[in-house]
Structures are given as structure tokens and as C-alpha cells.
Amino acid sequence: MTRQLYEFNGGVHPEQHKHASTRRPIAIAPLPKVLVVPLRQHIGHPAKPVVAVGEQVWKGQTIGQAEGYVSVAVHAPTSGTVTAIASHAVAHPSGLADMCITIAPDGLDRWIEHGALDYRNMDPSHLRNQLRELGIAGLGGAVFPSFIKLNPGAAQKVPTLILNGAECEPWITCDDMIMRERAAEILAGAAIMRHMLRCDEVLVGIEDNKPEAIAAMRAAASQCDFAVEVVAVPTLYPGGGAKQLIKTLTGKEVPSGGRSTDIGVATFNVGTAYSLHRAVNHGEPLISRIVTVTGNVHRPQNFEVLIGTPLAELVRLTGATRDDTSGYVMGGPMMGIDLASSDVPVVKATNCILVKSPALFPPPPPAMPCIRCTRCAQACPADLQPQELYWFARAKNFGKTQEYNLFDCIECGVCTYVCPSHIPLVQYYRYAKSEIWAKEKDKKAADLARERHEFRQLRIEREKQERAAKLAQKASARLTGATADSPDDSASAAKKDAIQAAIERAKAKKEGITPRNIDNLPAEQLQEIAEIEARRARIRAMAQDSVEK
């Protein structure tokens, strides 16, 4: 029974140019003179280096451990010596350098101890962590850590597994060739995915311009102990986009801002399935991949290349560099990125090196004003309005770009391809996305700073209150102690008693003394003496009262 296929909006038919690189089998690239392994090869946080300069490493040894949740480890592609941990040119549109670990191969290619995983009897969480440590990430271009996609989540299962073999981008043939030559290993990887996600059905979508790959996959599927349906889908760019392939095969649409697992579908590139098989059934981390080298070269071909191989060394495997070479693109002509240097290394995302020449890739005509023809909207496979996104991005009205679902844009380049004004529309969308991400990053930093400030203020206030409470406690203790006997009070009482005793003695002495030489004094002097004695008596009485008080 033939599966019903569905159509998505838009799409184009660019010239394919695939035949040139499929005339030869996949070749194993020789060991290069040097390997430069970037720590940032996947979506999420870059890996953290765990080796030092001068250290000897073995093939497959972890040289960068995963840092944060969305991250995977990176490994030594061969045995040798770490010669540098420093910034180096990498494949990025900005042309900026990034942190890399440079290894000088010793030529022995000695493996670190490794072995297969008993995935059927392993705890699912432990198995996913193992894949994280083995550096498995999607090889279809997004390089998203696979262990996250292989988590079925709260639903505990994802009913449909789709292996993406569409490979709709012109010139690229690495998926085509790996399906032709390693179909059984790809389906071995699919078996692991099926087990982890508890899938009910497994589909393989391949564009109908790859009859050899379709035949090889169907032959391998016939030998599987589970059902695999290999489906030929119409050749239409970008039919290999995950959302577009899901729509074509199942009729389901991934909701805006959602994930395919929200509708019960998981999609993986066929190269990812192969690397998963090597990781689980052989214990090998992701240290190599298949790369198409084509364009302005003498012998276009696919190579199995070690991660970290310099681009220039890889291109030389196809023959001497042609004089009219004008540049290099990583990826295809629709979604690829121009490389600022041929010194950049192969990374996990490198599916193709396209060598440019003015004849094959003439410079684009100058951009003209938008004429509102809406051809971009008619061709957009994501059902967006590219012309509106262009105007909003150009006006820096980023809020409006989000209202028009900017982040549903897969940057396939179809809008630019059909634009009669030759406007580089995708560049505007990338600019708008980067600005929004930067603003969100700044906002998060500001929110974090504000939280820290508020926490500090709370801490200071709490410490004030604690100090005030301690002082109040001490004052209360003094007040309570004042009512009880204390050494100071006893001393004061003793002093008063001593004074009182002295007064009593003086009084008694005084009373016992009779004034002398007062005989024969006139009456006036006797009166004065009496007054003086009376005044002294009052003074003594006042002193007595103050002591008693």
C-alpha cells in the first residue's frame, strides 16, 4: 500500500549539481598533519577543555567535557600531542576565531579503551548521558545534542520516528552516499532510536532523485526485525527541512514555536543514525563524518573525514586548487555560509565544502527596492510573509518581526532565490534574530543584576534587624540585673555605712566636748558662739539626711 503524501506551501527547483560527487565511492581521508578541534561545535554551551598543552592523548579520548545541559563532549580524533589550546579561525559567518584544541598526530592512531553499550538493558537516563559524553549531535546541519531529542519526555513515547534522507540542498551528496554504502548501519542506529523513544513506526524519507539510495535502504529494511517504511518523496527544495518532511510524510504540522515531539514525531538525519550506531554498538565517540567536496574542483567526491581536519588539506584531496577559485562555502548554495579562510577545520556540522568560482557562482546583482510582488510569500515553505519581515527588520521594528513569526523562518533562502529585486532577505532575518537574541541576553543580565541588588538590600536590612534585636536583648538583661544584688551595689552600701559611722563618731565626740575658754565672755560673744554651734548642727543634720537618702 502506497503511503499518502502531503504538500507544503511553496518550494523551488534549483539546479541540483549532485551527479558530479556521486560517481566515486566514499573515500577515507588520510590523517592530516594537524587537527584543530573547536570546543564549540554544537548548539548550546561549548565544551570545557580537560587536557593541557603538551599532554599525550589517545584516539577517542575526551578533550572537552560537556558544560551545561545543552552541550556535548568533544574528543581527540586521533592519538598525538596537544600543542595548543587557543583561539583559531572557525567556520562561522562572522569570521571570528573561537577556542580550539590543536593536536599534532603521532601517526599511530591508537584508540582509547572503548566498547559497546548494552542499551537494551541500560537505564534510559544513563544511556542518554552516555550519548552526551560520546559527543553525539545532529549531523543534518543544526548540530543539536541528540541525547535531548532522544528523551521521550512526559509522554514516555514518541509514536513516529522519521529518518531524514531527503538531502534537498543542491550539490550536497553525503547523505545520498552514506545511504547507498552503509544502509544497514543507519538502520541499526534507527533501532536504537526506536528503542529509546518507544516508536510505533519508522519512516525513511528520501527525495526521488536518489534511486540508488532508496534501493539500498529498502534492501536493508527488508532485513530488519522491525518494520521500516522507505518513502520516496518529491524532489522539491526545501523538502528536507524537518517541518516540511514531517508535513509531506504525515500531514501533520509542527505548531509555531513548538517542537515536532509535540505532535508525536521525532526526526533525525541519516548521518546521525549512523553515528549513533557507531557510538552505542562500538563505543566510538563522534570524531569523523562524511563530507562532500565539490564545485570548482578536479575530482568531486565524498570523504570520511576526521573532525578537526583543515579545510585546505581536505580540498587538496580532490586535486590541485584551480586558479579561478574564488572562495569556499560550508554547506550548499542555499543555506551555506561563506568561509573567511581555508584554514578553518572540519566540524560536526560540515556536510559539504563547496569550492566557488566566478563561473559557477557569479556575484549576485545589486539589490533593488522591494516592489511588493509577494513572490517570496508564495514560495515560503514556512507560510510566512517574508516581505513584511524584511520591512520590519530593516526598520529595526523587532517586536513586529516576532509578531510575524520570525523564528519560524528556517533560513532556507527560497525567498532570496525568487526575489526579482535580488534582496538578500535571509541576511535581514538573521540580523533581526541576532538583535533579538542580544536584547534578550541583555535583559537576562539586567534581571540577574537586579535580583542580586535586591538580595543584597534584603541581606543588609536583615543584618540591621539582627543587630537591633541583639542590642535590645542586652539592654533588657542590664535592666533585669539592676534589680538584683551586684558587687558594685555592695561596695556602694559599704561606703555609705562607713560614712555614716564616721558621722556618728564625730557627733558623739562633738556632744562630749565642752567649749573651752568661754568663761568670763561677754553675753554678745556667747550669743555668737551659740549661733555658730547651731549652724554647725544644721549642717551636720543636712549631711546626715543626704547620706541617709
Protein backbone atom coordinates (compact mmCIF):
# COMPACT_ATOMS: atom_id res chain seq x y z
CA MET A 1 0.00 0.00 0.00
CA THR A 2 1.42 3.36 -1.04
CA ARG A 3 1.61 5.97 1.69
CA GLN A 4 -0.37 9.12 1.09
CA LEU A 5 1.89 12.14 0.74
CA TYR A 6 1.01 15.74 1.56
CA GLU A 7 2.21 19.05 0.16
CA PHE A 8 3.67 22.04 1.95
CA ASN A 9 3.43 25.61 0.73
CA GLY A 10 5.93 26.97 -1.75
CA GLY A 11 9.33 25.49 -2.55
CA VAL A 12 11.55 25.82 -5.60
CA HIS A 13 13.50 23.62 -8.01
CA PRO A 14 17.10 24.89 -8.17
CA GLU A 15 19.58 23.06 -10.38
CA GLN A 16 20.84 20.02 -8.46
CA HIS A 17 24.51 19.52 -9.43
CA LYS A 18 24.60 16.27 -7.43
CA HIS A 19 25.81 13.83 -10.05
CA ALA A 20 29.41 15.07 -10.04
CA SER A 21 30.17 13.93 -6.48
CA THR A 22 28.33 10.61 -6.58
CA ARG A 23 30.40 8.96 -9.30
CA ARG A 24 33.02 7.82 -6.79
CA PRO A 25 32.56 5.88 -3.54
CA ILE A 26 33.22 7.41 -0.16
CA ALA A 27 36.96 7.67 0.43
CA ILE A 28 38.71 7.64 3.79
CA ALA A 29 40.64 10.89 4.12
CA PRO A 30 44.24 10.37 5.26
CA LEU A 31 45.48 11.54 8.63
CA PRO A 32 46.25 15.27 8.37
CA LYS A 33 49.41 16.92 9.68
CA VAL A 34 47.49 18.75 12.35
CA LEU A 35 43.98 18.60 13.82
CA VAL A 36 42.20 21.65 15.18
CA VAL A 37 39.17 20.68 17.27
CA PRO A 38 36.81 23.55 18.18
CA LEU A 39 35.18 23.34 21.59
CA ARG A 40 32.01 24.91 20.17
CA GLN A 41 30.64 22.53 17.52
CA HIS A 42 27.05 22.15 18.65
CA ILE A 43 24.09 24.23 19.72
CA GLY A 44 24.35 25.25 23.37
CA HIS A 45 27.32 25.75 25.64
CA PRO A 46 30.80 25.00 24.29
CA ALA A 47 32.72 22.13 25.82
CA LYS A 48 35.24 22.79 28.60
CA PRO A 49 38.85 21.70 27.90
CA VAL A 50 40.09 18.89 30.17
CA VAL A 51 43.60 18.48 28.73
CA ALA A 52 46.72 20.60 28.90
CA VAL A 53 49.28 21.70 26.35
CA GLY A 54 51.94 19.01 25.97
CA GLU A 55 49.64 16.22 27.13
CA GLN A 56 49.55 12.96 25.18
CA VAL A 57 46.05 11.96 24.09
CA TRP A 58 44.61 8.83 22.57
CA LYS A 59 42.09 8.47 19.79
CA GLY A 60 38.60 8.89 21.20
CA GLN A 61 39.80 10.44 24.46
CA THR A 62 37.63 13.22 25.83
CA ILE A 63 39.46 16.52 25.44
CA GLY A 64 36.49 18.79 26.17
CA GLN A 65 33.72 17.83 28.56
CA ALA A 66 30.12 18.95 28.20
CA GLU A 67 29.40 22.17 30.05
CA GLY A 68 25.78 22.89 30.96
CA TYR A 69 22.71 20.92 29.94
CA VAL A 70 22.61 21.74 26.22
CA SER A 71 26.12 20.58 25.40
CA VAL A 72 28.11 17.53 24.39
CA ALA A 73 31.72 16.47 24.78
CA VAL A 74 34.45 16.68 22.11
CA HIS A 75 37.16 14.08 21.59
CA ALA A 76 40.61 13.59 20.15
CA PRO A 77 40.17 12.39 16.54
CA THR A 78 43.48 10.51 16.71
CA SER A 79 46.36 9.91 19.10
CA GLY A 80 49.03 12.57 19.46
CA THR A 81 50.13 15.58 21.48
CA VAL A 82 48.15 18.65 22.44
CA THR A 83 50.16 21.56 21.08
CA ALA A 84 47.80 24.47 21.74
CA ILE A 85 44.58 25.47 23.44
CA ALA A 86 43.87 28.84 21.92
CA SER A 87 41.67 30.84 19.58
CA HIS A 88 41.68 29.70 15.98
CA ALA A 89 39.69 30.52 12.85
CA VAL A 90 36.45 28.51 12.69
CA ALA A 91 33.59 28.10 10.25
CA HIS A 92 31.28 30.96 11.19
CA PRO A 93 29.67 33.77 9.17
CA SER A 94 31.35 36.37 11.36
CA GLY A 95 34.81 35.10 10.50
CA LEU A 96 35.75 35.40 14.17
CA ALA A 97 38.01 32.89 15.91
CA ASP A 98 36.95 30.56 18.69
CA MET A 99 38.65 28.40 21.30
CA CYS A 100 40.14 25.22 19.81
CA ILE A 101 42.42 22.38 20.89
CA THR A 102 45.22 21.67 18.43
CA ILE A 103 46.64 18.14 18.24
CA ALA A 104 49.79 17.00 16.46
CA PRO A 105 49.08 13.39 15.39
CA ASP A 106 51.71 10.77 16.27
CA GLY A 107 50.73 8.62 13.30
CA LEU A 108 49.91 5.60 15.47
CA ASP A 109 46.16 6.25 15.63
CA ARG A 110 45.92 4.44 19.00
CA TRP A 111 42.38 4.07 20.36
CA ILE A 112 41.44 4.65 23.96
CA GLU A 113 39.74 1.65 25.56
CA HIS A 114 36.14 1.52 24.42
CA GLY A 115 33.31 -0.94 23.92
CA ALA A 116 29.66 -1.41 23.02
CA LEU A 117 26.81 -0.31 25.29
CA ASP A 118 24.11 -2.78 26.32
CA TYR A 119 21.48 -0.20 25.51
CA ARG A 120 18.51 -2.56 25.81
CA ASN A 121 19.27 -3.20 29.49
CA MET A 122 20.53 0.24 30.45
CA ASP A 123 18.64 2.84 32.42
CA PRO A 124 17.31 5.32 29.80
CA SER A 125 18.72 8.34 31.61
CA HIS A 126 22.15 6.71 31.93
CA LEU A 127 22.09 5.83 28.23
CA ARG A 128 21.33 9.42 27.28
CA ASN A 129 24.16 10.65 29.48
CA GLN A 130 26.49 8.20 27.75
CA LEU A 131 25.50 9.65 24.36
CA ARG A 132 26.20 13.11 25.75
CA GLU A 133 29.66 12.02 26.79
CA LEU A 134 30.22 10.42 23.38
CA GLY A 135 29.54 13.75 21.70
CA ILE A 136 26.58 12.68 19.56
CA ALA A 137 24.88 15.64 17.87
CA GLY A 138 22.66 16.03 14.83
CA LEU A 139 24.59 15.94 11.55
CA GLY A 140 21.86 17.41 9.38
CA GLY A 141 23.06 20.96 9.99
CA ALA A 142 21.50 22.05 13.31
CA VAL A 143 24.02 20.05 15.41
CA PHE A 144 21.54 19.80 18.26
CA PRO A 145 22.62 17.43 21.07
CA SER A 146 20.96 14.10 20.26
CA PHE A 147 20.55 12.92 23.85
CA ILE A 148 17.95 15.66 24.37
CA LYS A 149 15.96 14.67 21.29
CA LEU A 150 16.09 11.04 22.38
CA ASN A 151 14.23 11.81 25.60
CA PRO A 152 10.56 10.85 25.09
CA GLY A 153 9.55 13.26 27.88
CA ALA A 154 6.43 13.04 29.98
CA ALA A 155 4.55 11.12 27.29
CA GLN A 156 7.11 8.30 27.66
CA LYS A 157 6.99 7.63 23.92
CA VAL A 158 7.14 9.29 20.52
CA PRO A 159 4.96 7.28 18.14
CA THR A 160 6.67 8.17 14.84
CA LEU A 161 10.38 8.17 14.03
CA ILE A 162 11.46 9.74 10.73
CA LEU A 163 14.94 9.33 9.30
CA ASN A 164 15.66 12.30 7.07
CA GLY A 165 17.42 11.25 3.88
CA ALA A 166 15.84 13.89 1.65
CA GLU A 167 19.01 15.97 1.25
CA CYS A 168 17.30 18.64 -0.81
CA GLU A 169 20.14 21.18 -0.93
CA PRO A 170 21.92 21.34 -4.32
CA TRP A 171 25.47 19.99 -4.68
CA ILE A 172 25.44 18.07 -1.35
CA THR A 173 25.51 14.26 -1.58
CA CYS A 174 26.93 13.00 1.73
CA ASP A 175 23.57 11.59 2.88
CA ASP A 176 22.95 10.03 -0.52
CA MET A 177 26.29 8.23 -0.44
CA ILE A 178 26.07 7.03 3.16
CA MET A 179 22.64 5.57 2.43
CA ARG A 180 24.00 3.78 -0.63
CA GLU A 181 27.01 2.32 1.18
CA ARG A 182 26.03 2.00 4.85
CA ALA A 183 22.29 1.44 4.86
CA ALA A 184 22.34 -1.44 7.36
CA GLU A 185 24.36 0.59 9.86
CA ILE A 186 21.92 3.51 9.53
CA LEU A 187 19.01 1.25 10.38
CA ALA A 188 21.00 -0.19 13.30
CA GLY A 189 21.04 3.37 14.61
CA ALA A 190 17.32 3.64 13.91
CA ALA A 191 16.77 0.53 16.06
CA ILE A 192 18.43 2.31 18.99
CA MET A 193 16.31 5.40 18.44
CA ARG A 194 13.18 3.29 18.18
CA HIS A 195 14.04 1.60 21.48
CA MET A 196 14.74 4.87 23.31
CA LEU A 197 11.63 6.66 22.03
CA ARG A 198 9.33 3.59 22.02
CA CYS A 199 8.24 4.36 18.49
CA ASP A 200 5.38 2.55 16.77
CA GLU A 201 6.54 3.27 13.22
CA VAL A 202 9.81 4.11 11.48
CA LEU A 203 9.80 6.07 8.23
CA VAL A 204 12.71 6.99 5.98
CA GLY A 205 12.06 9.95 3.70
CA ILE A 206 14.29 10.19 0.61
CA GLU A 207 13.84 12.51 -2.38
CA ASP A 208 13.05 10.62 -5.56
CA ASN A 209 16.21 11.90 -7.30
CA LYS A 210 18.22 9.32 -5.30
CA PRO A 211 17.06 5.95 -6.66
CA GLU A 212 20.25 4.14 -5.59
CA ALA A 213 19.86 5.26 -2.01
CA ILE A 214 16.19 4.31 -1.98
CA ALA A 215 17.01 0.84 -3.26
CA ALA A 216 19.81 0.34 -0.73
CA MET A 217 17.68 1.45 2.20
CA ARG A 218 14.76 -0.74 1.14
CA ALA A 219 17.08 -3.72 0.85
CA ALA A 220 18.42 -3.07 4.33
CA ALA A 221 14.93 -2.51 5.71
CA SER A 222 13.87 -5.93 4.46
CA GLN A 223 16.49 -7.48 6.77
CA CYS A 224 15.37 -5.61 9.90
CA ASP A 225 13.44 -7.27 12.69
CA PHE A 226 11.12 -4.28 12.87
CA ALA A 227 9.04 -2.51 10.24
CA VAL A 228 10.74 0.28 8.30
CA GLU A 229 8.96 2.15 5.53
CA VAL A 230 11.25 3.80 3.00
CA VAL A 231 9.27 6.53 1.25
CA ALA A 232 10.30 8.37 -1.92
CA VAL A 233 9.21 12.00 -1.63
CA PRO A 234 9.05 14.57 -4.45
CA THR A 235 12.24 16.48 -5.19
CA LEU A 236 11.41 19.99 -4.06
CA TYR A 237 13.60 22.39 -2.12
CA PRO A 238 13.42 22.63 0.94
CA GLY A 239 11.61 19.30 1.24
CA GLY A 240 14.40 18.09 3.55
CA GLY A 241 13.56 20.60 6.23
CA ALA A 242 12.30 18.74 9.28
CA LYS A 243 8.95 20.50 9.38
CA GLN A 244 8.46 20.12 5.64
CA LEU A 245 9.35 16.42 5.64
CA ILE A 246 7.00 15.76 8.56
CA LYS A 247 4.22 17.51 6.67
CA THR A 248 4.96 15.54 3.50
CA LEU A 249 5.02 12.15 5.22
CA THR A 250 2.34 12.52 7.88
CA GLY A 251 0.24 15.56 7.00
CA LYS A 252 0.97 16.96 10.48
CA GLU A 253 2.24 20.48 11.05
CA VAL A 254 4.62 21.43 13.84
CA PRO A 255 2.99 24.32 15.76
CA SER A 256 4.63 27.72 15.67
CA GLY A 257 7.25 27.90 18.38
CA GLY A 258 6.75 24.20 19.17
CA ARG A 259 8.70 21.00 18.63
CA SER A 260 7.98 18.01 16.46
CA THR A 261 7.62 15.83 19.54
CA ASP A 262 4.58 17.97 20.42
CA ILE A 263 2.79 16.16 17.60
CA GLY A 264 4.40 12.79 18.31
CA VAL A 265 7.15 12.84 15.70
CA ALA A 266 10.94 12.72 16.08
CA THR A 267 13.21 13.44 13.11
CA PHE A 268 16.89 12.57 12.75
CA ASN A 269 19.33 12.84 9.89
CA VAL A 270 20.52 9.52 8.44
CA GLY A 271 24.11 10.51 9.28
CA THR A 272 23.11 10.99 12.90
CA ALA A 273 21.61 7.49 12.94
CA TYR A 274 24.88 6.10 11.61
CA SER A 275 26.98 7.92 14.22
CA LEU A 276 24.60 6.72 16.94
CA HIS A 277 25.15 3.14 15.78
CA ARG A 278 28.93 3.60 15.95
CA ALA A 279 28.63 5.11 19.43
CA VAL A 280 26.31 2.54 21.00
CA ASN A 281 27.28 -0.66 19.19
CA HIS A 282 31.02 0.09 19.04
CA GLY A 283 31.61 2.65 21.79
CA GLU A 284 33.10 5.17 19.35
CA PRO A 285 32.59 8.89 20.01
CA LEU A 286 31.74 11.24 17.15
CA ILE A 287 35.19 12.00 15.73
CA SER A 288 34.52 11.82 11.99
CA ARG A 289 31.80 12.37 9.44
CA ILE A 290 31.10 12.17 5.69
CA VAL A 291 31.80 15.43 3.82
CA THR A 292 31.07 16.28 0.20
CA VAL A 293 33.82 18.23 -1.55
CA THR A 294 32.53 19.61 -4.82
CA GLY A 295 32.19 22.68 -7.00
CA ASN A 296 35.26 24.09 -8.67
CA VAL A 297 37.49 21.04 -8.06
CA HIS A 298 39.04 18.38 -10.31
CA ARG A 299 37.51 15.29 -8.66
CA PRO A 300 34.33 15.96 -6.67
CA GLN A 301 33.88 13.22 -4.09
CA ASN A 302 32.68 12.33 -0.60
CA PHE A 303 35.23 11.66 2.14
CA GLU A 304 35.05 10.28 5.62
CA VAL A 305 36.99 12.99 7.43
CA LEU A 306 38.29 13.36 10.95
CA ILE A 307 36.78 16.27 12.87
CA GLY A 308 39.41 18.99 13.02
CA THR A 309 40.92 18.36 9.58
CA PRO A 310 41.89 21.71 7.98
CA LEU A 311 39.66 22.60 5.05
CA ALA A 312 42.63 23.26 2.75
CA GLU A 313 44.01 19.74 3.29
CA LEU A 314 40.61 18.23 2.59
CA VAL A 315 40.11 20.18 -0.62
CA ARG A 316 43.58 19.12 -1.87
CA LEU A 317 42.35 15.51 -1.88
CA THR A 318 40.28 16.40 -4.94
CA GLY A 319 43.31 17.66 -6.87
CA ALA A 320 45.29 20.85 -7.14
CA THR A 321 43.47 24.08 -6.42
CA ARG A 322 42.20 25.68 -9.59
CA ASP A 323 43.41 29.16 -10.44
CA ASP A 324 39.93 30.62 -10.70
CA THR A 325 38.90 29.53 -7.20
CA SER A 326 37.14 32.49 -5.62
CA GLY A 327 36.16 31.16 -2.22
CA TYR A 328 34.66 28.39 -0.13
CA VAL A 329 31.20 27.70 1.23
CA MET A 330 30.42 25.32 4.07
CA GLY A 331 27.10 23.72 3.15
CA GLY A 332 25.12 24.27 -0.02
CA PRO A 333 24.47 27.39 -2.06
CA MET A 334 21.06 27.99 -0.46
CA MET A 335 21.83 27.74 3.26
CA GLY A 336 25.61 27.50 3.41
CA ILE A 337 27.95 30.09 4.89
CA ASP A 338 30.87 31.74 3.13
CA LEU A 339 34.16 30.97 4.84
CA ALA A 340 36.59 33.75 5.55
CA SER A 341 39.57 31.42 5.41
CA SER A 342 40.59 27.99 4.09
CA ASP A 343 42.35 27.47 7.40
CA VAL A 344 39.15 26.56 9.24
CA PRO A 345 38.72 22.96 10.44
CA VAL A 346 36.01 20.43 9.62
CA VAL A 347 33.40 20.32 12.40
CA LYS A 348 30.39 18.14 13.13
CA ALA A 349 28.18 20.47 11.08
CA THR A 350 30.35 20.28 7.96
CA ASN A 351 28.32 18.31 5.43
CA CYS A 352 29.81 19.92 2.33
CA ILE A 353 32.69 22.10 1.17
CA LEU A 354 31.64 23.93 -1.95
CA VAL A 355 34.53 25.48 -3.86
CA LYS A 356 33.44 28.61 -5.68
CA SER A 357 34.46 30.15 -8.96
CA PRO A 358 33.06 33.18 -10.80
CA ALA A 359 31.70 30.90 -13.50
CA LEU A 360 29.83 28.59 -11.10
CA PHE A 361 28.79 31.24 -8.62
CA PRO A 362 28.72 34.69 -10.23
CA PRO A 363 28.33 37.63 -7.87
CA PRO A 364 24.69 38.50 -7.22
CA PRO A 365 23.29 41.56 -8.99
CA PRO A 366 22.93 44.74 -6.92
CA ALA A 367 19.86 44.74 -4.70
CA MET A 368 16.95 46.84 -5.90
CA PRO A 369 13.99 48.24 -3.94
CA CYS A 370 11.24 45.81 -2.96
CA ILE A 371 8.34 46.01 -5.42
CA ARG A 372 5.87 44.13 -3.22
CA CYS A 373 5.41 41.38 -5.78
CA THR A 374 4.89 38.80 -2.94
CA ARG A 375 6.75 36.07 -4.81
CA CYS A 376 8.66 35.42 -1.58
CA ALA A 377 5.42 34.76 0.27
CA GLN A 378 4.23 32.39 -2.45
CA ALA A 379 7.48 30.41 -2.24
CA CYS A 380 7.96 30.45 1.54
CA PRO A 381 7.69 26.87 2.88
CA ALA A 382 7.01 28.16 6.41
CA ASP A 383 3.89 30.12 5.36
CA LEU A 384 5.45 33.41 6.41
CA GLN A 385 5.29 36.86 4.85
CA PRO A 386 8.94 37.50 4.02
CA GLN A 387 8.30 40.92 2.52
CA GLU A 388 6.79 42.16 5.79
CA LEU A 389 9.60 40.61 7.82
CA TYR A 390 12.07 42.39 5.55
CA TRP A 391 10.48 45.80 6.14
CA PHE A 392 10.23 45.33 9.88
CA ALA A 393 13.80 44.04 10.16
CA ARG A 394 15.07 46.93 8.05
CA ALA A 395 13.19 49.41 10.27
CA LYS A 396 14.55 47.66 13.38
CA ASN A 397 11.00 47.03 14.49
CA PHE A 398 11.94 43.72 16.04
CA GLY A 399 8.75 43.40 18.04
CA LYS A 400 6.81 43.29 14.79
CA THR A 401 9.14 40.68 13.31
CA GLN A 402 8.30 38.44 16.25
CA GLU A 403 4.60 39.08 15.76
CA TYR A 404 5.08 37.84 12.19
CA ASN A 405 6.74 34.64 13.49
CA LEU A 406 10.29 35.48 12.54
CA PHE A 407 11.60 32.48 14.45
CA ASP A 408 9.58 30.08 12.32
CA CYS A 409 11.88 31.06 9.44
CA ILE A 410 14.26 28.17 8.68
CA GLU A 411 16.55 30.42 6.61
CA CYS A 412 16.22 28.14 3.60
CA GLY A 413 16.89 31.04 1.21
CA VAL A 414 13.89 30.38 -1.04
CA CYS A 415 12.68 33.98 -0.65
CA THR A 416 16.06 35.32 -1.74
CA TYR A 417 16.17 32.81 -4.61
CA VAL A 418 12.89 34.04 -6.11
CA CYS A 419 13.25 37.75 -5.32
CA PRO A 420 13.29 39.75 -8.60
CA SER A 421 14.94 42.64 -6.76
CA HIS A 422 17.79 40.39 -5.61
CA ILE A 423 17.38 41.48 -1.99
CA PRO A 424 19.38 39.30 0.41
CA LEU A 425 16.29 38.74 2.54
CA VAL A 426 17.74 35.98 4.72
CA GLN A 427 20.54 38.28 5.82
CA TYR A 428 17.92 40.70 7.19
CA TYR A 429 16.20 37.88 9.07
CA ARG A 430 19.49 36.69 10.56
CA TYR A 431 20.26 40.25 11.58
CA ALA A 432 16.86 40.63 13.26
CA LYS A 433 17.22 37.32 15.08
CA SER A 434 20.69 38.19 16.34
CA GLU A 435 19.46 41.58 17.59
CA ILE A 436 16.54 39.97 19.41
CA TRP A 437 18.81 37.36 20.97
CA ALA A 438 21.24 40.09 22.04
CA LYS A 439 18.43 42.12 23.64
CA GLU A 440 17.11 39.06 25.43
CA LYS A 441 20.61 38.30 26.65
CA ASP A 442 20.98 41.88 27.92
CA LYS A 443 17.57 41.67 29.58
CA LYS A 444 18.51 38.44 31.33
CA ALA A 445 21.74 40.04 32.52
CA ALA A 446 19.84 43.08 33.78
CA ASP A 447 17.26 40.89 35.53
CA LEU A 448 20.05 38.93 37.17
CA ALA A 449 21.79 42.13 38.29
CA ARG A 450 18.52 43.47 39.71
CA GLU A 451 17.88 40.23 41.59
CA ARG A 452 21.38 40.39 43.06
CA HIS A 453 20.86 44.03 44.12
CA GLU A 454 17.51 43.25 45.75
CA PHE A 455 19.01 40.29 47.54
CA ARG A 456 21.84 42.48 48.84
CA GLN A 457 19.37 45.06 50.10
CA LEU A 458 17.39 42.35 51.86
CA ARG A 459 20.55 40.99 53.41
CA ILE A 460 21.61 44.43 54.70
CA GLU A 461 18.13 45.06 56.17
CA ARG A 462 18.11 41.65 57.81
CA GLU A 463 21.53 42.29 59.37
CA LYS A 464 20.29 45.66 60.72
CA GLN A 465 17.31 43.99 62.31
CA GLU A 466 19.50 41.30 63.82
CA ARG A 467 21.86 43.90 65.32
CA ALA A 468 18.91 45.88 66.74
CA ALA A 469 17.49 42.72 68.29
CA LYS A 470 20.83 41.92 69.93
CA LEU A 471 21.11 45.45 71.41
CA ALA A 472 17.57 45.28 72.77
CA GLN A 473 18.37 41.92 74.33
CA LYS A 474 21.46 43.32 76.05
CA ALA A 475 19.53 46.36 77.39
CA SER A 476 16.86 44.10 78.80
CA ALA A 477 19.49 41.99 80.50
CA ARG A 478 21.04 45.08 82.17
CA LEU A 479 17.64 46.25 83.39
CA THR A 480 16.89 42.86 84.88
CA GLY A 481 20.29 42.67 86.54
CA ALA A 482 19.88 46.12 88.15
CA THR A 483 17.22 44.75 90.49
CA ALA A 484 19.43 42.02 91.75
CA ASP A 485 22.49 42.35 94.04
CA SER A 486 25.70 43.07 92.38
CA PRO A 487 29.28 43.63 93.58
CA ASP A 488 29.07 47.35 92.70
CA ASP A 489 25.97 47.87 94.82
CA SER A 490 27.57 46.08 97.79
CA ALA A 491 30.60 48.33 97.62
CA SER A 492 28.39 51.41 97.47
CA ALA A 493 26.46 50.29 100.53
CA ALA A 494 29.66 49.63 102.44
CA LYS A 495 30.87 53.11 101.58
CA LYS A 496 27.64 54.68 102.89
CA ASP A 497 27.90 52.67 106.09
CA ALA A 498 31.45 53.86 106.62
CA ILE A 499 30.45 57.49 106.14
CA GLN A 500 27.52 57.12 108.48
CA ALA A 501 29.76 55.56 111.12
CA ALA A 502 32.19 58.46 110.80
CA ILE A 503 29.39 60.97 111.25
CA GLU A 504 28.12 59.18 114.29
CA ARG A 505 31.56 59.18 115.81
CA ALA A 506 32.01 62.88 115.11
CA LYS A 507 28.60 63.64 116.57
CA ALA A 508 29.33 61.72 119.72
CA LYS A 509 32.68 63.38 120.02
CA LYS A 510 31.12 66.75 119.50
CA GLU A 511 28.49 66.16 122.08
CA GLY A 512 31.15 65.10 124.53
CA ILE A 513 33.20 68.32 124.04
CA THR A 514 32.51 71.35 126.07
CA PRO A 515 33.58 74.68 124.62
CA ARG A 516 36.76 75.89 126.22
CA ASN A 517 37.77 79.47 127.39
CA ILE A 518 34.21 80.71 127.36
CA ASP A 519 34.23 81.67 130.93
CA ASN A 520 34.03 85.35 131.58
CA LEU A 521 32.99 86.12 127.98
CA PRO A 522 30.55 88.90 127.39
CA ALA A 523 26.99 87.92 126.59
CA GLU A 524 27.32 89.05 122.96
CA GLN A 525 30.24 86.67 122.26
CA LEU A 526 28.44 83.82 123.98
CA GLN A 527 25.47 84.52 121.74
CA GLU A 528 27.72 84.36 118.64
CA ILE A 529 29.25 81.07 119.77
CA ALA A 530 25.82 79.62 120.30
CA GLU A 531 24.73 80.67 116.83
CA ILE A 532 27.86 79.11 115.32
CA GLU A 533 27.26 75.86 117.10
CA ALA A 534 23.62 75.88 115.94
CA ARG A 535 24.70 76.43 112.33
CA ARG A 536 27.15 73.55 112.61
CA ALA A 537 24.41 71.37 113.97
CA ARG A 538 22.17 72.19 110.98
CA ILE A 539 24.99 71.38 108.57
CA ARG A 540 25.58 68.06 110.26
CA ALA A 541 21.88 67.35 110.12
CA MET A 542 21.77 68.14 106.37
CA ALA A 543 24.77 65.88 105.76
CA GLN A 544 23.12 63.16 107.72
CA ASP A 545 19.96 63.49 105.62
CA SER A 546 21.89 63.29 102.30
CA VAL A 547 23.71 60.17 103.43
CA GLU A 548 20.51 58.51 104.52
CA LYS A 549 18.85 59.35 101.25
